[in-house]
Amino acid sequence: MDFKKLSDDYNSTGYAIARNFLNDQEVEALRNESSRLVREEWTKEGDDIYIFGNAFNAKSLYFLESSDKVRYFAEKKAYDFSKNQLIGTREHSISKIGHALHCLNPVFKEVTCSQKVKEVFAAIQFKNPTVAQSMVIFKNPKVGGAYTPHQDASFLNTEPIHLAGLWIALDDATKENGCLEFIPGSHRWPLARRFVRSKERKQDDDDYLEWTAPVVQYQDDQFVMEPVKRGDMVLIHGLVVHRSGPNVSEKARWVYTFHAYDEARGEYQSDNWLQPGPNNTFLPIFEN
Ligand code: FE2
């Protein structure tokens, strides 16, 4: 892999693509484990379903306390709110699994702490890359929702900001099934707003997580689509503005993604929505 080019692209546009980062066998291992978790582990939680992106409700602790656990979130479009149940199978309805696969699941941990991941972080000058969270995002056919424009540092802020995400395609990602789209160069823009825990828990958990500023509007023509193949990796700067569309196709768009901050240079903020849990699953990958 050309780490020099990866770091040059990352520094000039705010993101970089490493083609064939994982081989077929490595992709299959992550795919099979994702599928097994949904089929065998999610069902163990019973009939309660947490919907990703829904207004926070009584179950929001399930989300709030997920930093050191493996938890399951369903797509809004896959849920019948009048009957309080999933419309289809769990495998079709799953939106994401988060947020400690990188630490608690050996299959995901192996990839997260692999030599080539370490070399990626070394190439972009991270001294002590520490993984704060990981997710499998499924974006399944017809139900997989869009991700509106955002900067990842809004969710995982450090002072100063040293944050990068690795986004690994487990399927081909296309315009139709919701590939990533970026505003090149936007990593030089300031952080527009943050998603934080408010100082005090109010009556409803609803009020506990909040945005520090209103949503920012961007123009469609600012975004560049970046379709990638299964096994490709996209390295994402914590400040670059990106989004992805809904999956309107018949083909799934599964990815494994995780975010690391540089513990040596940036202080993880105590009001970030995601805080280390009792198990502390924040993982310094150079030491693992
Ligand atoms: Fe993102």
mmCIF file of C-alpha atoms and ligand atoms in Angstrom:
data_model
loop_
_atom_site.group_PDB
_atom_site.id
_atom_site.type_symbol
_atom_site.label_atom_id
_atom_site.label_comp_id
_atom_site.label_asym_id
_atom_site.label_seq_id
_atom_site.Cartn_x
_atom_site.Cartn_y
_atom_site.Cartn_z
ATOM 1 C CA MET A 1 0.000 0.000 0.000
ATOM 2 C CA ASP A 2 1.182 3.508 -0.833
ATOM 3 C CA PHE A 3 1.043 5.181 2.571
ATOM 4 C CA LYS A 4 2.677 8.350 1.237
ATOM 5 C CA LYS A 5 -0.141 8.856 -1.276
ATOM 6 C CA LEU A 6 -2.720 8.000 1.362
ATOM 7 C CA SER A 7 -1.384 10.671 3.680
ATOM 8 C CA ASP A 8 -0.974 13.220 0.836
ATOM 9 C CA ASP A 9 -4.593 12.724 -0.256
ATOM 10 C CA TYR A 10 -5.782 12.882 3.337
ATOM 11 C CA ASN A 11 -3.929 16.125 4.004
ATOM 12 C CA SER A 12 -5.022 17.812 0.781
ATOM 13 C CA THR A 13 -8.720 16.820 0.593
ATOM 14 C CA GLY A 14 -9.602 15.544 4.073
ATOM 15 C CA TYR A 15 -10.065 11.942 2.985
ATOM 16 C CA ALA A 16 -8.183 9.195 1.174
ATOM 17 C CA ILE A 17 -9.072 5.879 -0.425
ATOM 18 C CA ALA A 18 -6.967 2.725 -0.072
ATOM 19 C CA ARG A 19 -8.117 0.229 -2.690
ATOM 20 C CA ASN A 20 -8.151 -3.466 -1.701
ATOM 21 C CA PHE A 21 -7.309 -2.665 1.909
ATOM 22 C CA LEU A 22 -8.860 -5.984 2.948
ATOM 23 C CA ASN A 23 -8.809 -9.111 0.816
ATOM 24 C CA ASP A 24 -11.875 -11.247 0.129
ATOM 25 C CA GLN A 25 -11.195 -13.577 3.010
ATOM 26 C CA GLU A 26 -10.832 -10.721 5.484
ATOM 27 C CA VAL A 27 -14.048 -9.104 4.232
ATOM 28 C CA GLU A 28 -15.901 -12.410 4.489
ATOM 29 C CA ALA A 29 -14.767 -12.885 8.094
ATOM 30 C CA LEU A 30 -16.225 -9.484 9.071
ATOM 31 C CA ARG A 31 -19.382 -10.073 7.054
ATOM 32 C CA ASN A 32 -19.986 -13.503 8.567
ATOM 33 C CA GLU A 33 -19.413 -12.257 12.086
ATOM 34 C CA SER A 34 -21.768 -9.277 11.541
ATOM 35 C CA SER A 35 -24.426 -11.604 10.257
ATOM 36 C CA ARG A 36 -23.933 -14.040 13.137
ATOM 37 C CA LEU A 37 -24.233 -11.253 15.715
ATOM 38 C CA VAL A 38 -27.554 -10.133 14.262
ATOM 39 C CA ARG A 39 -28.953 -13.658 14.003
ATOM 40 C CA GLU A 40 -27.665 -15.120 17.263
ATOM 41 C CA GLU A 41 -26.841 -12.304 19.688
ATOM 42 C CA TRP A 42 -29.407 -9.602 18.972
ATOM 43 C CA THR A 43 -32.257 -12.051 19.525
ATOM 44 C CA LYS A 44 -30.977 -12.738 23.037
ATOM 45 C CA GLU A 45 -32.037 -9.230 24.015
ATOM 46 C CA GLY A 46 -35.699 -10.135 23.650
ATOM 47 C CA ASP A 47 -38.386 -8.228 21.791
ATOM 48 C CA ASP A 48 -37.400 -4.670 22.695
ATOM 49 C CA ILE A 49 -36.069 -2.902 19.644
ATOM 50 C CA TYR A 50 -34.164 0.365 19.630
ATOM 51 C CA ILE A 51 -34.668 2.430 16.492
ATOM 52 C CA PHE A 52 -31.628 4.318 15.253
ATOM 53 C CA GLY A 53 -32.191 8.044 14.731
ATOM 54 C CA ASN A 54 -35.604 8.040 16.364
ATOM 55 C CA ALA A 55 -36.357 10.737 18.903
ATOM 56 C CA PHE A 56 -34.833 9.573 22.148
ATOM 57 C CA ASN A 57 -37.294 7.799 24.332
ATOM 58 C CA ALA A 58 -37.326 5.803 27.526
ATOM 59 C CA LYS A 59 -34.836 3.419 25.981
ATOM 60 C CA SER A 60 -32.223 6.060 25.298
ATOM 61 C CA LEU A 61 -29.945 4.652 27.995
ATOM 62 C CA TYR A 62 -29.532 1.736 25.618
ATOM 63 C CA PHE A 63 -27.843 4.198 23.254
ATOM 64 C CA LEU A 64 -26.188 6.444 25.863
ATOM 65 C CA GLU A 65 -24.472 3.548 27.580
ATOM 66 C CA SER A 66 -23.439 1.675 24.452
ATOM 67 C CA SER A 67 -19.824 2.883 24.362
ATOM 68 C CA ASP A 68 -18.485 -0.243 26.067
ATOM 69 C CA LYS A 69 -21.065 -2.712 24.763
ATOM 70 C CA VAL A 70 -22.224 -4.407 21.591
ATOM 71 C CA ARG A 71 -25.702 -3.080 20.931
ATOM 72 C CA TYR A 72 -28.176 -3.291 18.091
ATOM 73 C CA PHE A 73 -30.161 -0.542 16.393
ATOM 74 C CA ALA A 74 -32.886 -1.029 13.792
ATOM 75 C CA GLU A 75 -33.823 1.112 10.799
ATOM 76 C CA LYS A 76 -36.755 3.450 11.192
ATOM 77 C CA LYS A 77 -38.155 2.354 7.831
ATOM 78 C CA ALA A 78 -38.071 -1.272 8.956
ATOM 79 C CA TYR A 79 -40.349 -0.676 11.945
ATOM 80 C CA ASP A 80 -44.133 -0.605 12.131
ATOM 81 C CA PHE A 81 -44.809 2.030 14.800
ATOM 82 C CA SER A 82 -48.533 1.227 14.922
ATOM 83 C CA LYS A 83 -47.828 -2.397 15.840
ATOM 84 C CA ASN A 84 -44.548 -1.793 17.699
ATOM 85 C CA GLN A 85 -42.710 -4.456 15.778
ATOM 86 C CA LEU A 86 -40.287 -4.986 12.948
ATOM 87 C CA ILE A 87 -41.840 -5.374 9.518
ATOM 88 C CA GLY A 88 -39.316 -7.877 8.188
ATOM 89 C CA THR A 89 -36.560 -10.079 9.547
ATOM 90 C CA ARG A 90 -33.920 -8.795 11.957
ATOM 91 C CA GLU A 91 -31.259 -9.334 9.316
ATOM 92 C CA HIS A 92 -33.057 -6.994 6.962
ATOM 93 C CA SER A 93 -34.038 -4.469 9.657
ATOM 94 C CA ILE A 94 -30.692 -3.923 11.340
ATOM 95 C CA SER A 95 -29.262 -0.429 10.902
ATOM 96 C CA LYS A 96 -26.092 -0.616 12.964
ATOM 97 C CA ILE A 97 -24.201 -2.432 15.690
ATOM 98 C CA GLY A 98 -22.148 -0.314 18.107
ATOM 99 C CA HIS A 99 -19.988 0.827 19.750
ATOM 100 C CA ALA A 100 -17.299 -1.499 21.207
ATOM 101 C CA LEU A 101 -16.841 -4.230 18.615
ATOM 102 C CA HIS A 102 -13.201 -3.113 18.232
ATOM 103 C CA CYS A 103 -12.522 -4.219 21.804
ATOM 104 C CA LEU A 104 -15.079 -6.863 22.752
ATOM 105 C CA ASN A 105 -15.279 -8.896 19.557
ATOM 106 C CA PRO A 106 -12.092 -10.763 18.570
ATOM 107 C CA VAL A 107 -12.910 -10.783 14.837
ATOM 108 C CA PHE A 108 -13.261 -7.005 14.738
ATOM 109 C CA LYS A 109 -10.422 -6.424 17.183
ATOM 110 C CA GLU A 110 -8.010 -8.296 14.937
ATOM 111 C CA VAL A 111 -8.695 -5.993 11.992
ATOM 112 C CA THR A 112 -8.758 -2.841 14.144
ATOM 113 C CA CYS A 113 -5.335 -3.587 15.616
ATOM 114 C CA SER A 114 -3.808 -5.035 12.444
ATOM 115 C CA GLN A 115 -0.401 -3.967 11.226
ATOM 116 C CA LYS A 116 -1.809 -2.142 8.215
ATOM 117 C CA VAL A 117 -4.200 -0.107 10.356
ATOM 118 C CA LYS A 118 -1.280 0.859 12.586
ATOM 119 C CA GLU A 119 0.673 1.925 9.512
ATOM 120 C CA VAL A 120 -2.229 4.088 8.347
ATOM 121 C CA PHE A 121 -2.251 5.999 11.626
ATOM 122 C CA ALA A 122 1.539 6.256 11.640
ATOM 123 C CA ALA A 123 1.378 7.690 8.096
ATOM 124 C CA ILE A 124 -0.897 10.515 9.241
ATOM 125 C CA GLN A 125 1.380 11.243 12.232
ATOM 126 C CA PHE A 126 -0.829 9.911 15.022
ATOM 127 C CA LYS A 127 1.342 9.234 18.072
ATOM 128 C CA ASN A 128 -1.163 7.282 20.159
ATOM 129 C CA PRO A 129 -4.256 6.437 18.104
ATOM 130 C CA THR A 130 -6.981 5.397 20.511
ATOM 131 C CA VAL A 131 -10.190 3.884 19.192
ATOM 132 C CA ALA A 132 -13.218 5.398 20.910
ATOM 133 C CA GLN A 133 -15.942 3.629 18.982
ATOM 134 C CA SER A 134 -16.687 1.156 16.213
ATOM 135 C CA MET A 135 -19.770 0.268 14.223
ATOM 136 C CA VAL A 136 -21.048 -2.036 11.572
ATOM 137 C CA ILE A 137 -23.408 0.026 9.439
ATOM 138 C CA PHE A 138 -25.641 -2.154 7.296
ATOM 139 C CA LYS A 139 -27.652 0.187 5.080
ATOM 140 C CA ASN A 140 -29.775 -2.676 3.812
ATOM 141 C CA PRO A 141 -31.770 -2.605 0.538
ATOM 142 C CA LYS A 142 -34.729 -0.189 0.532
ATOM 143 C CA VAL A 143 -34.657 0.419 4.310
ATOM 144 C CA GLY A 144 -31.116 1.771 4.800
ATOM 145 C CA GLY A 145 -31.399 5.469 5.613
ATOM 146 C CA ALA A 146 -29.291 8.481 4.634
ATOM 147 C CA TYR A 147 -26.612 10.075 6.807
ATOM 148 C CA THR A 148 -27.005 13.837 6.665
ATOM 149 C CA PRO A 149 -23.919 16.067 6.203
ATOM 150 C CA HIS A 150 -21.700 16.122 9.253
ATOM 151 C CA GLN A 151 -18.168 16.335 10.625
ATOM 152 C CA ASP A 152 -17.187 13.325 12.758
ATOM 153 C CA ALA A 153 -15.534 15.602 15.337
ATOM 154 C CA SER A 154 -19.036 16.850 16.203
ATOM 155 C CA PHE A 155 -19.534 13.512 17.940
ATOM 156 C CA LEU A 156 -15.998 12.714 19.157
ATOM 157 C CA ASN A 157 -14.342 16.012 19.883
ATOM 158 C CA THR A 158 -10.807 16.401 21.219
ATOM 159 C CA GLU A 159 -9.005 19.600 22.123
ATOM 160 C CA PRO A 160 -7.226 20.259 19.823
ATOM 161 C CA ILE A 161 -8.907 18.115 17.171
ATOM 162 C CA HIS A 162 -6.951 15.023 16.138
ATOM 163 C CA LEU A 163 -9.536 12.509 14.961
ATOM 164 C CA ALA A 164 -9.699 10.117 12.017
ATOM 165 C CA GLY A 165 -12.121 7.416 10.938
ATOM 166 C CA LEU A 166 -11.474 4.257 8.967
ATOM 167 C CA TRP A 167 -14.453 3.174 6.885
ATOM 168 C CA ILE A 168 -14.075 -0.269 5.345
ATOM 169 C CA ALA A 169 -16.514 -1.392 2.642
ATOM 170 C CA LEU A 170 -17.844 -4.934 3.126
ATOM 171 C CA ASP A 171 -19.908 -4.538 -0.079
ATOM 172 C CA ASP A 172 -19.464 -2.435 -3.203
ATOM 173 C CA ALA A 173 -20.711 1.054 -2.293
ATOM 174 C CA THR A 174 -22.396 2.834 -5.186
ATOM 175 C CA LYS A 175 -24.461 5.925 -5.900
ATOM 176 C CA GLU A 176 -27.592 3.758 -5.666
ATOM 177 C CA ASN A 177 -26.881 2.069 -2.343
ATOM 178 C CA GLY A 178 -25.490 5.133 -0.593
ATOM 179 C CA CYS A 179 -21.730 5.522 -1.025
ATOM 180 C CA LEU A 180 -19.855 8.268 0.820
ATOM 181 C CA GLU A 181 -19.904 11.831 -0.508
ATOM 182 C CA PHE A 182 -17.397 14.488 0.561
ATOM 183 C CA ILE A 183 -16.765 18.207 0.326
ATOM 184 C CA PRO A 184 -13.046 18.074 -0.575
ATOM 185 C CA GLY A 185 -10.951 20.492 1.468
ATOM 186 C CA SER A 186 -13.631 21.043 4.113
ATOM 187 C CA HIS A 187 -11.314 19.546 6.746
ATOM 188 C CA ARG A 188 -9.816 23.059 6.907
ATOM 189 C CA TRP A 189 -13.126 24.494 8.042
ATOM 190 C CA PRO A 190 -13.882 24.972 11.724
ATOM 191 C CA LEU A 191 -16.051 22.530 13.617
ATOM 192 C CA ALA A 192 -19.585 23.807 12.971
ATOM 193 C CA ARG A 193 -21.339 22.274 15.979
ATOM 194 C CA ARG A 194 -21.133 19.516 18.551
ATOM 195 C CA PHE A 195 -23.392 16.730 19.798
ATOM 196 C CA VAL A 196 -22.968 16.731 23.571
ATOM 197 C CA ARG A 197 -24.337 15.629 26.900
ATOM 198 C CA SER A 198 -25.961 18.584 28.573
ATOM 199 C CA LYS A 199 -24.756 19.440 32.061
ATOM 200 C CA GLU A 200 -27.642 17.914 33.918
ATOM 201 C CA ARG A 201 -29.912 15.089 33.069
ATOM 202 C CA LYS A 202 -33.335 16.663 32.812
ATOM 203 C CA GLN A 203 -36.691 15.027 33.229
ATOM 204 C CA ASP A 204 -36.561 13.253 29.911
ATOM 205 C CA ASP A 205 -33.480 11.606 28.524
ATOM 206 C CA ASP A 206 -34.716 13.404 25.439
ATOM 207 C CA ASP A 207 -33.159 16.573 26.759
ATOM 208 C CA TYR A 208 -29.871 15.070 27.797
ATOM 209 C CA LEU A 209 -28.204 14.983 24.391
ATOM 210 C CA GLU A 210 -28.154 18.177 22.420
ATOM 211 C CA TRP A 211 -26.643 20.000 19.473
ATOM 212 C CA THR A 212 -24.660 23.123 20.338
ATOM 213 C CA ALA A 213 -25.692 24.949 17.144
ATOM 214 C CA PRO A 214 -28.350 24.623 14.426
ATOM 215 C CA VAL A 215 -27.918 22.344 11.427
ATOM 216 C CA VAL A 216 -25.647 23.723 8.687
ATOM 217 C CA GLN A 217 -26.903 23.819 5.114
ATOM 218 C CA TYR A 218 -24.543 22.770 2.340
ATOM 219 C CA GLN A 219 -25.132 22.780 -1.428
ATOM 220 C CA ASP A 220 -25.524 19.489 -3.279
ATOM 221 C CA ASP A 221 -22.961 20.542 -5.874
ATOM 222 C CA GLN A 222 -20.286 20.871 -3.183
ATOM 223 C CA PHE A 223 -20.274 17.094 -2.667
ATOM 224 C CA VAL A 224 -18.174 14.577 -4.597
ATOM 225 C CA MET A 225 -19.419 10.971 -4.722
ATOM 226 C CA GLU A 226 -16.833 8.322 -3.903
ATOM 227 C CA PRO A 227 -18.061 4.879 -4.954
ATOM 228 C CA VAL A 228 -15.747 2.114 -3.723
ATOM 229 C CA LYS A 229 -15.399 -1.628 -4.045
ATOM 230 C CA ARG A 230 -15.770 -4.251 -1.365
ATOM 231 C CA GLY A 231 -12.519 -4.358 0.613
ATOM 232 C CA ASP A 232 -11.610 -0.711 -0.085
ATOM 233 C CA MET A 233 -10.950 1.576 2.875
ATOM 234 C CA VAL A 234 -11.776 5.259 3.159
ATOM 235 C CA LEU A 235 -9.768 7.295 5.654
ATOM 236 C CA ILE A 236 -11.829 10.218 6.947
ATOM 237 C CA HIS A 237 -10.485 13.358 8.649
ATOM 238 C CA GLY A 238 -12.467 14.333 11.742
ATOM 239 C CA LEU A 239 -13.369 17.712 10.245
ATOM 240 C CA VAL A 240 -14.171 16.861 6.613
ATOM 241 C CA VAL A 241 -17.866 17.334 5.772
ATOM 242 C CA HIS A 242 -19.409 14.147 4.407
ATOM 243 C CA ARG A 243 -22.746 12.411 3.978
ATOM 244 C CA SER A 244 -24.288 9.362 2.305
ATOM 245 C CA GLY A 245 -27.626 8.808 0.633
ATOM 246 C CA PRO A 246 -30.296 6.206 1.394
ATOM 247 C CA ASN A 247 -30.059 2.757 -0.130
ATOM 248 C CA VAL A 248 -32.617 2.811 -2.958
ATOM 249 C CA SER A 249 -31.180 -0.327 -4.588
ATOM 250 C CA GLU A 250 -31.607 -4.066 -4.124
ATOM 251 C CA LYS A 251 -28.011 -4.446 -2.912
ATOM 252 C CA ALA A 252 -26.841 -4.121 0.684
ATOM 253 C CA ARG A 253 -24.085 -1.676 1.642
ATOM 254 C CA TRP A 254 -22.409 -3.034 4.781
ATOM 255 C CA VAL A 255 -19.359 -1.313 6.246
ATOM 256 C CA TYR A 256 -17.140 -1.656 9.288
ATOM 257 C CA THR A 257 -16.056 1.728 10.592
ATOM 258 C CA PHE A 258 -14.175 2.943 13.641
ATOM 259 C CA HIS A 259 -12.801 6.240 14.902
ATOM 260 C CA ALA A 260 -9.555 6.947 16.698
ATOM 261 C CA TYR A 261 -8.318 10.149 18.289
ATOM 262 C CA ASP A 262 -4.679 10.905 19.022
ATOM 263 C CA GLU A 263 -4.479 10.535 22.767
ATOM 264 C CA ALA A 264 -0.969 12.052 22.741
ATOM 265 C CA ARG A 265 -2.106 15.326 21.201
ATOM 266 C CA GLY A 266 -5.815 15.799 21.839
ATOM 267 C CA GLU A 267 -7.837 15.670 25.029
ATOM 268 C CA TYR A 268 -11.067 13.703 24.732
ATOM 269 C CA GLN A 269 -13.891 16.002 25.810
ATOM 270 C CA SER A 270 -15.901 15.090 28.891
ATOM 271 C CA ASP A 271 -19.142 16.357 27.350
ATOM 272 C CA ASN A 272 -18.921 14.273 24.150
ATOM 273 C CA TRP A 273 -22.084 12.189 23.822
ATOM 274 C CA LEU A 274 -19.995 9.014 23.940
ATOM 275 C CA GLN A 275 -18.099 8.538 27.197
ATOM 276 C CA PRO A 276 -15.897 5.621 28.264
ATOM 277 C CA GLY A 277 -18.049 3.141 30.171
ATOM 278 C CA PRO A 278 -17.234 1.063 33.256
ATOM 279 C CA ASN A 279 -15.495 -1.519 31.047
ATOM 280 C CA ASN A 280 -13.429 1.229 29.398
ATOM 281 C CA THR A 281 -13.179 -0.057 25.865
ATOM 282 C CA PHE A 282 -11.170 2.894 24.523
ATOM 283 C CA LEU A 283 -8.359 1.058 22.792
ATOM 284 C CA PRO A 284 -4.826 2.409 22.167
ATOM 285 C CA ILE A 285 -4.059 0.401 19.063
ATOM 286 C CA PHE A 286 -0.262 0.770 19.046
ATOM 287 C CA GLU A 287 -0.241 -1.131 22.350
ATOM 288 C CA ASN A 288 -2.490 -3.955 21.150
HETATM 289 FE FE FE2 B 1 -19.215 10.261 9.524
#
